PDB file of C-alpha atoms in Angstrom:
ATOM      1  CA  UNK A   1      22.100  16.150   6.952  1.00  0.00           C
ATOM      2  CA  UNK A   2      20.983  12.514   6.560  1.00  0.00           C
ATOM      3  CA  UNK A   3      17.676  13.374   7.329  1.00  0.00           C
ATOM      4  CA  UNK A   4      17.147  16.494   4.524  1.00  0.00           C
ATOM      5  CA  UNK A   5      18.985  13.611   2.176  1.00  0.00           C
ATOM      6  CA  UNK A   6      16.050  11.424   2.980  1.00  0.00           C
ATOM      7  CA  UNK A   7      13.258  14.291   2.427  1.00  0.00           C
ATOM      8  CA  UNK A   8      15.072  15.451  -0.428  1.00  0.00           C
ATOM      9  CA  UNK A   9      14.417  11.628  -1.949  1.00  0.00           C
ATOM     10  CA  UNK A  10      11.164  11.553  -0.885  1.00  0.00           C
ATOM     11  CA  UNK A  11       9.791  14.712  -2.357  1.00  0.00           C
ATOM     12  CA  UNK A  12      11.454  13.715  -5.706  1.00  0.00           C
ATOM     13  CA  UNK A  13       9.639  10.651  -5.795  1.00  0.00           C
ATOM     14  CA  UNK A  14       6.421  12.205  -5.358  1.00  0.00           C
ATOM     15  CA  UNK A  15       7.398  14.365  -7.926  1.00  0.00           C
ATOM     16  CA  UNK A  16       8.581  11.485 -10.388  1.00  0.00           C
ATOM     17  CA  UNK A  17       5.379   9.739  -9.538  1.00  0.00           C
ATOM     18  CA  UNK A  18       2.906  13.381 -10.635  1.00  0.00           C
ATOM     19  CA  UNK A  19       5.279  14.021 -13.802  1.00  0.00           C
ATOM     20  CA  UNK A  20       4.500   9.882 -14.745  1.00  0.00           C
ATOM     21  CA  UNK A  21       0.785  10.488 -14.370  1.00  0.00           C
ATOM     22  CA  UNK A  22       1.184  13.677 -16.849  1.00  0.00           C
ATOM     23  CA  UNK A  23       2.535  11.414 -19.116  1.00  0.00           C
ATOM     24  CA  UNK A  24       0.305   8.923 -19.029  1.00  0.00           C
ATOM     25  CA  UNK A  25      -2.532  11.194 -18.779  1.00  0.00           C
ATOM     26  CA  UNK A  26      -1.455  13.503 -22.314  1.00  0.00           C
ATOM     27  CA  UNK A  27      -0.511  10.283 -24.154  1.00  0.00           C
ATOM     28  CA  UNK A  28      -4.000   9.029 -23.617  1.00  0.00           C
ATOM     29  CA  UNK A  29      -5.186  12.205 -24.665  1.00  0.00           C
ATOM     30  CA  UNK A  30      -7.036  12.378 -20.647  1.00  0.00           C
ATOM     31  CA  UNK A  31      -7.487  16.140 -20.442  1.00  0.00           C
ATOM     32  CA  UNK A  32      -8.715  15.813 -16.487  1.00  0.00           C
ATOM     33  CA  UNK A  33     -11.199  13.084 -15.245  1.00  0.00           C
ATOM     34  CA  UNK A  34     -13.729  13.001 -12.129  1.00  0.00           C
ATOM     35  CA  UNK A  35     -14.852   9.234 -10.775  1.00  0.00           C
ATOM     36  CA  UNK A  36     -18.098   8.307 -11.934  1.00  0.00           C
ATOM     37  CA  UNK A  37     -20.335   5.427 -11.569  1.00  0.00           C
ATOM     38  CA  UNK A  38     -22.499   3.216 -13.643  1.00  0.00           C
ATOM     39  CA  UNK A  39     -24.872   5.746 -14.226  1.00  0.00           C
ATOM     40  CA  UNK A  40     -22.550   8.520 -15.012  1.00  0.00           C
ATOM     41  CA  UNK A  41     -22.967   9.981 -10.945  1.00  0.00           C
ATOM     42  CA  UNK A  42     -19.993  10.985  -9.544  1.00  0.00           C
ATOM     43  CA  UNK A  43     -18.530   8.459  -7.070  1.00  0.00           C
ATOM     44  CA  UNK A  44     -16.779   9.806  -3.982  1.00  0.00           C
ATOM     45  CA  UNK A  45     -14.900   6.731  -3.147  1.00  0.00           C
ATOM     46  CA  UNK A  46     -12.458   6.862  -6.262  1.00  0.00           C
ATOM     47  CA  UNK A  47     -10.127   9.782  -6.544  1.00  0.00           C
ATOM     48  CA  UNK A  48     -10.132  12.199  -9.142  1.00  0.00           C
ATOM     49  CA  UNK A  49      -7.573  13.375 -11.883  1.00  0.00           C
ATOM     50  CA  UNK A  50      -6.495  16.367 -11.518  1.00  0.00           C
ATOM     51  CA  UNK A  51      -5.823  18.746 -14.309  1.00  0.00           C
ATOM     52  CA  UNK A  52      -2.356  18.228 -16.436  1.00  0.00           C
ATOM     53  CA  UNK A  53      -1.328  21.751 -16.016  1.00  0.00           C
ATOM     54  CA  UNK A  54      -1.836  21.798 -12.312  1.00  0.00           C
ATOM     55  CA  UNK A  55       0.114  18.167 -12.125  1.00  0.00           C
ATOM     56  CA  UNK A  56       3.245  19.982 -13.312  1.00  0.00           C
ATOM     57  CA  UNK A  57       2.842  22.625 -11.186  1.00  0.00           C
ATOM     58  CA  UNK A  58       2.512  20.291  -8.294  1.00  0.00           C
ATOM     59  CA  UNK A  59       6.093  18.377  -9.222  1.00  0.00           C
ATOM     60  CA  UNK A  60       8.277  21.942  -9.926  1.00  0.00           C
ATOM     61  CA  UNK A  61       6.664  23.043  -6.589  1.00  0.00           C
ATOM     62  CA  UNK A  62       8.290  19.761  -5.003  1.00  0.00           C
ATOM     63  CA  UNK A  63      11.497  19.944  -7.370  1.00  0.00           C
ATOM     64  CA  UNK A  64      12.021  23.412  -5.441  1.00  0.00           C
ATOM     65  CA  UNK A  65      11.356  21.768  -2.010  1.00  0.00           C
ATOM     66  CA  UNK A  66      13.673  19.298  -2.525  1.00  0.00           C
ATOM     67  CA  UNK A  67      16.188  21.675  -3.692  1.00  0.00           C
ATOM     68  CA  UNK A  68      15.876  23.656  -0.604  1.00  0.00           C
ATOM     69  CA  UNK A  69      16.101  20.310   1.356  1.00  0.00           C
ATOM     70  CA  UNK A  70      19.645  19.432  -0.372  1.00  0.00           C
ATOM     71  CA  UNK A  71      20.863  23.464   0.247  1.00  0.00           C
ATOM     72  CA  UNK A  72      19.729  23.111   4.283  1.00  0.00           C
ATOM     73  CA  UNK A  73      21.709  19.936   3.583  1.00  0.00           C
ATOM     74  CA  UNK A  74      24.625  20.830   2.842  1.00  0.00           C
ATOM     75  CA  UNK A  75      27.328  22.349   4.682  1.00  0.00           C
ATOM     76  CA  UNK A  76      30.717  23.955   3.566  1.00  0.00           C
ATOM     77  CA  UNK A  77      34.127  22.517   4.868  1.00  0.00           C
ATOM     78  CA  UNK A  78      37.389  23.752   4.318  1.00  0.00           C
ATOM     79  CA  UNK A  79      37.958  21.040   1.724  1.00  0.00           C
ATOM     80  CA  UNK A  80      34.377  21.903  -0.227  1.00  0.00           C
ATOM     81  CA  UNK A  81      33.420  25.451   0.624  1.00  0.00           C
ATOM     82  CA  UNK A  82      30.745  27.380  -0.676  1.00  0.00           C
TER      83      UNK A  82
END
C-alpha cells in the first residue's frame, strides 16, 4: 500500500510539473518551441517544447495512473468497506 501511496505522489508531481509548463507556456503566448542555435539551426543538446495540447494530455494520462495507483491501494476493512 505504502508503495502505490508513493507512485501515486510521484506521478502527480510529474503531472503538476507538465500542467505548470502549460501555464507558463499559454501565458507567454509559446504555442510549441524547438531548440535552436545562433544561427537559427536546430540544436540537439537542448530539449524541445512540446505542444500545449499534447502537455495536457500527458498530465490527465498520469492523473488516471495515479488514480489507478490509489484504487490498487486501497483495500476494504470491515470498518471502511467498499
Amino acid at each position: 500500500m505504502t508503495g502505490e501511496i508513493g507512485e501515486t505522489s510521484r506521478i502527480l508531481a510529474h503531472a503538476t510539473t507538465a500542467l505548470a509548463t502549460v501555464h507558463g507556456m499559454r501565458t507567454l503566448d509559446i504555442t510549441g518551441q524547438m531548440a535552436r542555435d545562433e544561427t537559427g539551426a536546430p540544436y540537439s543538446p537542448l530539449v524541445s517544447l512540446a505542444d500545449p495540447d499534447e502537455q495536457l494530455y500527458e498530465a490527465l494520462s498520469l492523473v488516471q495512473a495515479a488514480a489507478r495507483h490509489l484504487g490498487s491501494a486501497y483495500t476494504p476493512t470491515p470498518n471502511w468497506p467498499a
